[in-house]
PDB file of C-alpha atoms in Angstrom:
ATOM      1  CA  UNK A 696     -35.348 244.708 -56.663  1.00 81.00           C
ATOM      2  CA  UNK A 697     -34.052 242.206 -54.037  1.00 86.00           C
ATOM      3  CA  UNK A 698     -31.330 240.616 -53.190  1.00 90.00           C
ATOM      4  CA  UNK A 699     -31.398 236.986 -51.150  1.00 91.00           C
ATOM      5  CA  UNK A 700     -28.144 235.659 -49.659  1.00 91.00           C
ATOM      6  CA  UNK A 701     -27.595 232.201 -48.976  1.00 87.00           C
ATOM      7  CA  UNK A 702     -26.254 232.210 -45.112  1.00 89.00           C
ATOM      8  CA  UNK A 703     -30.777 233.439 -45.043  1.00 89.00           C
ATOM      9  CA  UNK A 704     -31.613 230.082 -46.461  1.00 94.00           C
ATOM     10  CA  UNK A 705     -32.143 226.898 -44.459  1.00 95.00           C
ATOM     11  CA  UNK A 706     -30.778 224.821 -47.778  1.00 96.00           C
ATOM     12  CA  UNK A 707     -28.805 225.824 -50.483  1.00 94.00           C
ATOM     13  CA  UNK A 708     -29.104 225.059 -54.205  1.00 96.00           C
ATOM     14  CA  UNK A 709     -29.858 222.538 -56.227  1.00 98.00           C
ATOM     15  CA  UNK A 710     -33.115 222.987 -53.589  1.00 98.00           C
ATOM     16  CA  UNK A 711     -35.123 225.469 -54.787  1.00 98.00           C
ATOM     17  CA  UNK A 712     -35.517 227.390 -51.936  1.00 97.00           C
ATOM     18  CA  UNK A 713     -33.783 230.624 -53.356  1.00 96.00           C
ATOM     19  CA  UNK A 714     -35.739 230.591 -56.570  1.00 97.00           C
ATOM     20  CA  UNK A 715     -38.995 230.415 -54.878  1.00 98.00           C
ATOM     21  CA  UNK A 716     -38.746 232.663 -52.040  1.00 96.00           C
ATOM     22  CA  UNK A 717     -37.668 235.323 -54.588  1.00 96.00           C
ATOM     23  CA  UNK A 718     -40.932 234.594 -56.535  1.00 97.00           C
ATOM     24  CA  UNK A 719     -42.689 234.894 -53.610  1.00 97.00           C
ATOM     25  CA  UNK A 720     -41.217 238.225 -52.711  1.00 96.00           C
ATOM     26  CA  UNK A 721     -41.841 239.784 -56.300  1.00 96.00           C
ATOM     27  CA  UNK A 722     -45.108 238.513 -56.223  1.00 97.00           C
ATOM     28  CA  UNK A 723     -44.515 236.871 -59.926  1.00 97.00           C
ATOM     29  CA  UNK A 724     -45.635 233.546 -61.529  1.00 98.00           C
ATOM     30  CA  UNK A 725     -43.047 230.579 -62.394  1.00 97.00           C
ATOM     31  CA  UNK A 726     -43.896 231.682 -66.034  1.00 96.00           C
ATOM     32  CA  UNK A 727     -42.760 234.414 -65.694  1.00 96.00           C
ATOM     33  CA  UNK A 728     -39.537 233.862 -65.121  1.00 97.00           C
ATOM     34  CA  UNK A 729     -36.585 233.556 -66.364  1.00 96.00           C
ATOM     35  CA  UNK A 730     -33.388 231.827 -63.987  1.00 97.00           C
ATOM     36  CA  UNK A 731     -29.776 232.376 -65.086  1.00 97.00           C
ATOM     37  CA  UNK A 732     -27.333 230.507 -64.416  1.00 97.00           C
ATOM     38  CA  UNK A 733     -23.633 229.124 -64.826  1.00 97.00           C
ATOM     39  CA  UNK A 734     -23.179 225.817 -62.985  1.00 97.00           C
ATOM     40  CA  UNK A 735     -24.782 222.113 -63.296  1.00 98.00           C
ATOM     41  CA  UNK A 736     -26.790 223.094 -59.698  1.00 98.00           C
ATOM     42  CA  UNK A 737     -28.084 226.305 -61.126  1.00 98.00           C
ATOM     43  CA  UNK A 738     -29.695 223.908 -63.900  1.00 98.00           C
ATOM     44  CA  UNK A 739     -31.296 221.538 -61.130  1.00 99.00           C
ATOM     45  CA  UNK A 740     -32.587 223.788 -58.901  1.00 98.00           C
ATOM     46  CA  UNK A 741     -34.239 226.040 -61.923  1.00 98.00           C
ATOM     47  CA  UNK A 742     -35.717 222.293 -62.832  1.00 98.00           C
ATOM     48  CA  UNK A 743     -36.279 222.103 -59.156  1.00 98.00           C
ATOM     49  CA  UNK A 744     -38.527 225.482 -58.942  1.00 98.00           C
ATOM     50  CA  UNK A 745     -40.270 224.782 -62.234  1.00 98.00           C
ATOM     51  CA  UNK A 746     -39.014 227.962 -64.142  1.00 99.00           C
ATOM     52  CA  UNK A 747     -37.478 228.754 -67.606  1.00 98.00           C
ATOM     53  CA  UNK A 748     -33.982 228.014 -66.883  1.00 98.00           C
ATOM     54  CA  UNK A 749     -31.049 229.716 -68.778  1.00 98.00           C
ATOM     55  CA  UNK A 750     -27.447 228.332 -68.423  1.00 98.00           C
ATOM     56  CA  UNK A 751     -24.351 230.525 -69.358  1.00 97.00           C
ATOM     57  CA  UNK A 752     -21.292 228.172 -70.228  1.00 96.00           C
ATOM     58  CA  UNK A 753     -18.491 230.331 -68.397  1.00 94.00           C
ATOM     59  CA  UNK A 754     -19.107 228.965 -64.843  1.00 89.00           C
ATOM     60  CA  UNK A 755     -16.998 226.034 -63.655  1.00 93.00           C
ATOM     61  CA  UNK A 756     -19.525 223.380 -65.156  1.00 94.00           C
ATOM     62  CA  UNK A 757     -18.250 222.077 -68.488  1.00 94.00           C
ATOM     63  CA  UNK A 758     -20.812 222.225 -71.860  1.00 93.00           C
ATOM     64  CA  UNK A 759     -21.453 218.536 -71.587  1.00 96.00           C
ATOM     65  CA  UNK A 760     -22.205 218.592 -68.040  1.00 97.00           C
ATOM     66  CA  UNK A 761     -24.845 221.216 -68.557  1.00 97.00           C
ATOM     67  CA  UNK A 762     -25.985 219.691 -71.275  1.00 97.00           C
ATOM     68  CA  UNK A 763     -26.839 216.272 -69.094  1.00 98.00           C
ATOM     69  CA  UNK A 764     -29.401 218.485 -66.937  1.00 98.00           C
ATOM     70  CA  UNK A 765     -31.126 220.440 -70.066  1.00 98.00           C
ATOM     71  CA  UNK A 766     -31.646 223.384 -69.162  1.00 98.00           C
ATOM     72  CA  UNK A 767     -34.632 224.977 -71.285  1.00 98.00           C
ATOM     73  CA  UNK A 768     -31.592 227.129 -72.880  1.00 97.00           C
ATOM     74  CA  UNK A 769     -27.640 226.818 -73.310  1.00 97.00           C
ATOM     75  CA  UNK A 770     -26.060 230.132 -74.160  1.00 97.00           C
ATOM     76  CA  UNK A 771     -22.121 231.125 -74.216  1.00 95.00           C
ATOM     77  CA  UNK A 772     -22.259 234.692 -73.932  1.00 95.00           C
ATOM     78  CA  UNK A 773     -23.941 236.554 -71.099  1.00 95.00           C
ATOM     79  CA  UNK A 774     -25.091 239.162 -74.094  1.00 96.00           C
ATOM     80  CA  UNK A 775     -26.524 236.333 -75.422  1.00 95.00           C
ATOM     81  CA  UNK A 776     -29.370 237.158 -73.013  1.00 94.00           C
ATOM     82  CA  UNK A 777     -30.816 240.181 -74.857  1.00 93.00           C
ATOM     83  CA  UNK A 778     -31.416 237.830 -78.020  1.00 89.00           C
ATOM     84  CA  UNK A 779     -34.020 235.834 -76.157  1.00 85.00           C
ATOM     85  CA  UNK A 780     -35.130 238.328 -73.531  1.00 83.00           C
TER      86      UNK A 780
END
């Protein structure tokens, strides 16, 4: 495990700074994993880092505006997750 906070990051998100450090850290390939988020910028920077990119439609980001950054998956449930994981 490991957690990364933002004030540890010279830029924030839709950069994908966060993403890729954490990779880095794990030691893991982009293929291997799986982002998830909630918002429009969780989409861009999963684009961003070149990794599968799951979006959750209960963050402040509406359906359509998620939709305009395709994500590789749209999902309304959290629990969705273990249906794909």
């Amino acid at each position: 495990d490991y957690v990364l906070c933002g004030d540890k990051l010279k830029y924030g998100k839709p950069h994908p700074e966060i993403l890729l450090r954490i990779i880095d850290r794990l030691a893991v390939k982009r293929q291997e994993v799986v982002y998830v988020g909630d918002m429009t910028v969780d989409a861009q920077a999963g684009k961003n880092a070149r990794v599968k990119t799951v979006i959750v439609t209960t963050g402040s980001s509406s359906p359509l505006e998620i939709k305009k950054e395709r994500p590789d998956l749209i999902i309304k449930r959290v629990a969705d997750l273990l249906n794909i994981l």
